[in-house]
């Protein structure tokens, strides 16, 4: 299960970079809201410990349990969303520390599709494999969207699309999909931009997020 590392081959430089970036982030958060800094420090220590432990485990051993990970992810998204936050059921709490199931889902989906696409590498461009991958990705995406958590849904979908691309998806499939999806996205964003105020008044939350990105000067507070 554990990798037989030679200490000189361990990526200490990468760990140092992660620690440095995390410390900078904690200091910046503390300067804005000191009351949450202690939780950030605890989270950093826990995350660093988990990262180091996982880095010592052979990834092939971890991938033996991807179906269990996937089932746990679905259970978390369905049953343990926790308390309400701005209309979205996104959080659950363990030992005083709050988690977003959708954040855990990102990690699990990376592991799951690393296993899935490696197993079906030779048939990645077949209808059956593509359909199965879309179904397995679609279930957690639907549950995250239902919370609602639009930004995490988009990010998770992009993670899935990236994994699908690097697994060897044919450009004969990629180009037509881009040819259809890119114009649709541009049309939707254009519509939201021209009807932003009306959509925001109707409570269409994605409009506030998009406008805070397109026009942060006038709409930054609406997405808070």
Tab-separated table of C-alpha atoms in Angstrom:
chain	number	residue	atom	x	y	z
A	1	UNK	CA	0.000	0.000	0.000
A	2	UNK	CA	2.723	2.468	0.941
A	3	UNK	CA	5.187	3.625	-1.680
A	4	UNK	CA	8.785	2.666	-1.098
A	5	UNK	CA	10.200	6.181	-1.247
A	6	UNK	CA	13.807	7.136	-1.185
A	7	UNK	CA	13.795	10.292	0.887
A	8	UNK	CA	15.887	12.173	-1.671
A	9	UNK	CA	13.211	11.575	-4.318
A	10	UNK	CA	10.360	13.034	-2.283
A	11	UNK	CA	9.046	16.351	-3.643
A	12	UNK	CA	9.861	18.520	-0.626
A	13	UNK	CA	9.990	21.593	-2.865
A	14	UNK	CA	6.331	21.152	-3.812
A	15	UNK	CA	5.352	20.786	-0.148
A	16	UNK	CA	7.249	23.977	0.710
A	17	UNK	CA	5.412	25.864	-2.051
A	18	UNK	CA	2.043	24.641	-0.746
A	19	UNK	CA	2.917	25.638	2.821
A	20	UNK	CA	4.082	29.083	1.701
A	21	UNK	CA	0.941	29.755	-0.356
A	22	UNK	CA	-1.293	28.511	2.464
A	23	UNK	CA	0.416	30.745	5.024
A	24	UNK	CA	0.015	33.769	2.739
A	25	UNK	CA	-3.673	32.925	2.306
A	26	UNK	CA	-4.203	32.542	6.063
A	27	UNK	CA	-2.503	35.886	6.738
A	28	UNK	CA	-4.646	37.631	4.124
A	29	UNK	CA	-7.845	36.103	5.508
A	30	UNK	CA	-6.774	37.035	9.037
A	31	UNK	CA	-6.189	40.641	8.032
A	32	UNK	CA	-9.740	40.804	6.666
A	33	UNK	CA	-11.497	38.808	9.410
A	34	UNK	CA	-9.326	37.759	12.332
A	35	UNK	CA	-12.065	35.665	13.974
A	36	UNK	CA	-11.873	32.966	11.293
A	37	UNK	CA	-8.075	32.722	11.197
A	38	UNK	CA	-7.872	30.008	13.864
A	39	UNK	CA	-10.188	27.750	11.841
A	40	UNK	CA	-8.081	28.407	8.759
A	41	UNK	CA	-4.959	27.321	10.648
A	42	UNK	CA	-6.649	24.131	11.883
A	43	UNK	CA	-7.851	23.380	8.353
A	44	UNK	CA	-4.364	23.989	6.978
A	45	UNK	CA	-2.736	21.610	9.462
A	46	UNK	CA	-5.344	18.916	8.813
A	47	UNK	CA	-5.094	19.343	5.050
A	48	UNK	CA	-1.298	19.231	5.098
A	49	UNK	CA	-1.340	16.067	7.209
A	50	UNK	CA	-3.833	14.349	4.901
A	51	UNK	CA	-1.855	15.434	1.823
A	52	UNK	CA	1.405	13.984	3.137
A	53	UNK	CA	-0.250	10.712	4.187
A	54	UNK	CA	-1.955	10.319	0.805
A	55	UNK	CA	1.280	11.121	-1.042
A	56	UNK	CA	2.870	8.093	0.616
A	57	UNK	CA	0.102	5.746	-0.508
A	58	UNK	CA	0.361	4.010	-3.868
A	59	UNK	CA	-2.306	5.577	-6.117
A	60	UNK	CA	-3.166	2.154	-7.584
A	61	UNK	CA	-4.264	1.096	-4.102
A	62	UNK	CA	-6.464	4.199	-3.753
A	63	UNK	CA	-8.112	3.538	-7.105
A	64	UNK	CA	-9.270	0.090	-5.993
A	65	UNK	CA	-12.011	1.760	-3.948
A	66	UNK	CA	-13.327	4.355	-6.412
A	67	UNK	CA	-16.842	2.902	-6.387
A	68	UNK	CA	-16.973	3.284	-2.613
A	69	UNK	CA	-15.740	6.878	-2.949
A	70	UNK	CA	-18.413	7.558	-5.546
A	71	UNK	CA	-21.181	6.126	-3.340
A	72	UNK	CA	-19.967	8.137	-0.341
A	73	UNK	CA	-19.939	11.288	-2.491
A	74	UNK	CA	-23.563	10.766	-3.537
A	75	UNK	CA	-24.614	10.132	0.073
A	76	UNK	CA	-22.870	13.324	1.210
A	77	UNK	CA	-24.499	15.390	-1.519
A	78	UNK	CA	-27.956	13.983	-0.778
A	79	UNK	CA	-28.075	13.565	2.988
A	80	UNK	CA	-25.419	15.733	4.631
A	81	UNK	CA	-25.785	19.132	2.991
A	82	UNK	CA	-26.349	20.642	6.457
A	83	UNK	CA	-27.457	24.143	7.358
A	84	UNK	CA	-28.733	26.785	5.010
A	85	UNK	CA	-26.306	29.345	3.555
A	86	UNK	CA	-27.820	32.066	1.338
A	87	UNK	CA	-30.534	29.731	0.118
A	88	UNK	CA	-28.152	26.876	-0.626
A	89	UNK	CA	-27.795	23.638	1.324
A	90	UNK	CA	-24.018	23.289	1.045
A	91	UNK	CA	-22.460	22.611	4.444
A	92	UNK	CA	-22.105	19.914	7.074
A	93	UNK	CA	-20.064	19.986	10.251
A	94	UNK	CA	-17.718	17.503	11.927
A	95	UNK	CA	-15.957	18.318	15.213
A	96	UNK	CA	-16.732	22.001	14.796
A	97	UNK	CA	-15.279	22.157	11.268
A	98	UNK	CA	-17.616	22.937	8.363
A	99	UNK	CA	-17.263	21.193	5.008
A	100	UNK	CA	-18.835	21.573	1.603
A	101	UNK	CA	-19.774	18.162	0.166
A	102	UNK	CA	-19.404	19.685	-3.300
A	103	UNK	CA	-15.711	20.397	-2.614
A	104	UNK	CA	-15.154	16.782	-1.598
A	105	UNK	CA	-17.014	15.738	-4.749
A	106	UNK	CA	-14.392	17.440	-6.938
A	107	UNK	CA	-11.591	15.308	-5.475
A	108	UNK	CA	-13.616	12.100	-5.663
A	109	UNK	CA	-14.612	12.732	-9.282
A	110	UNK	CA	-10.954	13.203	-10.257
A	111	UNK	CA	-10.079	9.847	-8.674
A	112	UNK	CA	-13.158	8.154	-10.115
A	113	UNK	CA	-12.625	9.276	-13.695
A	114	UNK	CA	-8.882	8.638	-13.522
A	115	UNK	CA	-9.846	5.024	-12.899
A	116	UNK	CA	-12.795	4.990	-15.318
A	117	UNK	CA	-10.987	6.494	-18.310
A	118	UNK	CA	-7.882	4.363	-17.773
A	119	UNK	CA	-10.037	1.239	-17.753
A	120	UNK	CA	-11.917	2.227	-20.924
A	121	UNK	CA	-8.957	3.872	-22.641
A	122	UNK	CA	-9.352	1.858	-25.849
A	123	UNK	CA	-13.073	2.628	-26.172
A	124	UNK	CA	-13.129	6.239	-24.982
A	125	UNK	CA	-14.667	7.483	-28.245
A	126	UNK	CA	-17.530	4.988	-28.338
A	127	UNK	CA	-21.113	5.996	-27.615
A	128	UNK	CA	-21.373	3.530	-24.718
A	129	UNK	CA	-18.304	4.813	-22.859
A	130	UNK	CA	-19.180	8.461	-23.428
A	131	UNK	CA	-22.761	7.891	-22.312
A	132	UNK	CA	-21.649	6.119	-19.133
A	133	UNK	CA	-19.152	8.868	-18.297
A	134	UNK	CA	-21.802	11.570	-18.797
A	135	UNK	CA	-24.233	9.677	-16.552
A	136	UNK	CA	-21.654	9.185	-13.792
A	137	UNK	CA	-20.705	12.870	-13.979
A	138	UNK	CA	-24.284	14.050	-14.404
A	139	UNK	CA	-25.612	12.584	-11.146
A	140	UNK	CA	-23.330	14.582	-8.790
A	141	UNK	CA	-23.562	17.649	-11.058
A	142	UNK	CA	-27.359	17.564	-10.778
A	143	UNK	CA	-27.182	17.227	-6.984
A	144	UNK	CA	-24.728	20.139	-6.697
A	145	UNK	CA	-26.853	22.297	-8.994
A	146	UNK	CA	-29.950	21.460	-6.948
A	147	UNK	CA	-28.409	22.917	-3.750
A	148	UNK	CA	-28.124	25.399	-5.645
A	149	UNK	CA	-24.401	25.941	-6.120
A	150	UNK	CA	-24.001	27.211	-9.662
A	151	UNK	CA	-20.312	28.174	-9.509
A	152	UNK	CA	-19.251	24.779	-8.156
A	153	UNK	CA	-21.449	23.038	-10.730
A	154	UNK	CA	-19.668	24.878	-13.549
A	155	UNK	CA	-16.225	24.228	-12.079
A	156	UNK	CA	-16.959	20.537	-11.527
A	157	UNK	CA	-18.266	20.231	-15.097
A	158	UNK	CA	-15.050	21.826	-16.370
A	159	UNK	CA	-13.010	19.331	-14.325
A	160	UNK	CA	-14.934	16.465	-15.936
A	161	UNK	CA	-14.498	17.978	-19.409
A	162	UNK	CA	-10.756	18.380	-18.826
A	163	UNK	CA	-10.382	14.764	-17.676
A	164	UNK	CA	-12.367	13.607	-20.697
A	165	UNK	CA	-10.156	15.648	-23.018
A	166	UNK	CA	-6.824	14.423	-21.640
A	167	UNK	CA	-8.073	10.824	-21.679
A	168	UNK	CA	-7.881	10.906	-25.471
A	169	UNK	CA	-11.243	12.179	-26.687
A	170	UNK	CA	-11.240	12.503	-30.491
A	171	UNK	CA	-11.204	15.968	-32.053
A	172	UNK	CA	-13.978	14.695	-34.347
A	173	UNK	CA	-16.170	14.839	-31.233
A	174	UNK	CA	-14.609	17.879	-29.563
A	175	UNK	CA	-14.921	20.306	-32.477
A	176	UNK	CA	-18.661	19.810	-33.167
A	177	UNK	CA	-19.416	20.064	-29.434
A	178	UNK	CA	-17.453	23.315	-29.181
A	179	UNK	CA	-19.085	24.561	-32.372
A	180	UNK	CA	-22.506	24.210	-30.750
A	181	UNK	CA	-21.779	24.984	-27.072
A	182	UNK	CA	-19.629	28.121	-27.470
A	183	UNK	CA	-22.275	30.106	-29.424
A	184	UNK	CA	-24.974	28.996	-26.966
A	185	UNK	CA	-22.904	30.163	-23.978
A	186	UNK	CA	-22.204	33.509	-25.657
A	187	UNK	CA	-25.895	34.000	-26.456
A	188	UNK	CA	-26.910	33.208	-22.858
A	189	UNK	CA	-24.289	35.573	-21.389
A	190	UNK	CA	-25.312	38.299	-23.851
A	191	UNK	CA	-28.967	37.892	-22.880
A	192	UNK	CA	-28.178	38.048	-19.165
A	193	UNK	CA	-26.004	41.134	-19.699
A	194	UNK	CA	-28.746	43.014	-21.550
A	195	UNK	CA	-31.529	41.968	-19.136
A	196	UNK	CA	-29.481	41.867	-15.923
A	197	UNK	CA	-31.578	44.190	-13.754
A	198	UNK	CA	-34.845	42.473	-14.620
A	199	UNK	CA	-33.397	39.012	-13.995
A	200	UNK	CA	-31.871	40.045	-10.662
A	201	UNK	CA	-35.178	41.555	-9.523
A	202	UNK	CA	-36.863	38.236	-10.320
A	203	UNK	CA	-34.356	36.480	-8.065
A	204	UNK	CA	-32.390	34.736	-10.830
A	205	UNK	CA	-29.223	34.187	-8.788
A	206	UNK	CA	-26.885	33.144	-11.663
A	207	UNK	CA	-27.413	36.596	-13.168
A	208	UNK	CA	-25.872	38.208	-10.081
A	209	UNK	CA	-22.790	35.998	-10.301
A	210	UNK	CA	-22.323	36.600	-14.005
A	211	UNK	CA	-22.801	40.367	-13.704
A	212	UNK	CA	-20.406	40.597	-10.754
A	213	UNK	CA	-17.844	39.059	-13.116
A	214	UNK	CA	-18.717	41.121	-16.196
A	215	UNK	CA	-19.325	44.418	-14.389
A	216	UNK	CA	-17.817	44.236	-10.882
A	217	UNK	CA	-18.006	48.011	-10.396
A	218	UNK	CA	-21.815	48.094	-10.477
A	219	UNK	CA	-22.741	44.560	-9.476
A	220	UNK	CA	-20.104	43.403	-6.982
A	221	UNK	CA	-22.449	43.762	-3.989
A	222	UNK	CA	-25.312	41.837	-5.599
A	223	UNK	CA	-23.380	38.535	-5.508
A	224	UNK	CA	-22.288	38.865	-1.899
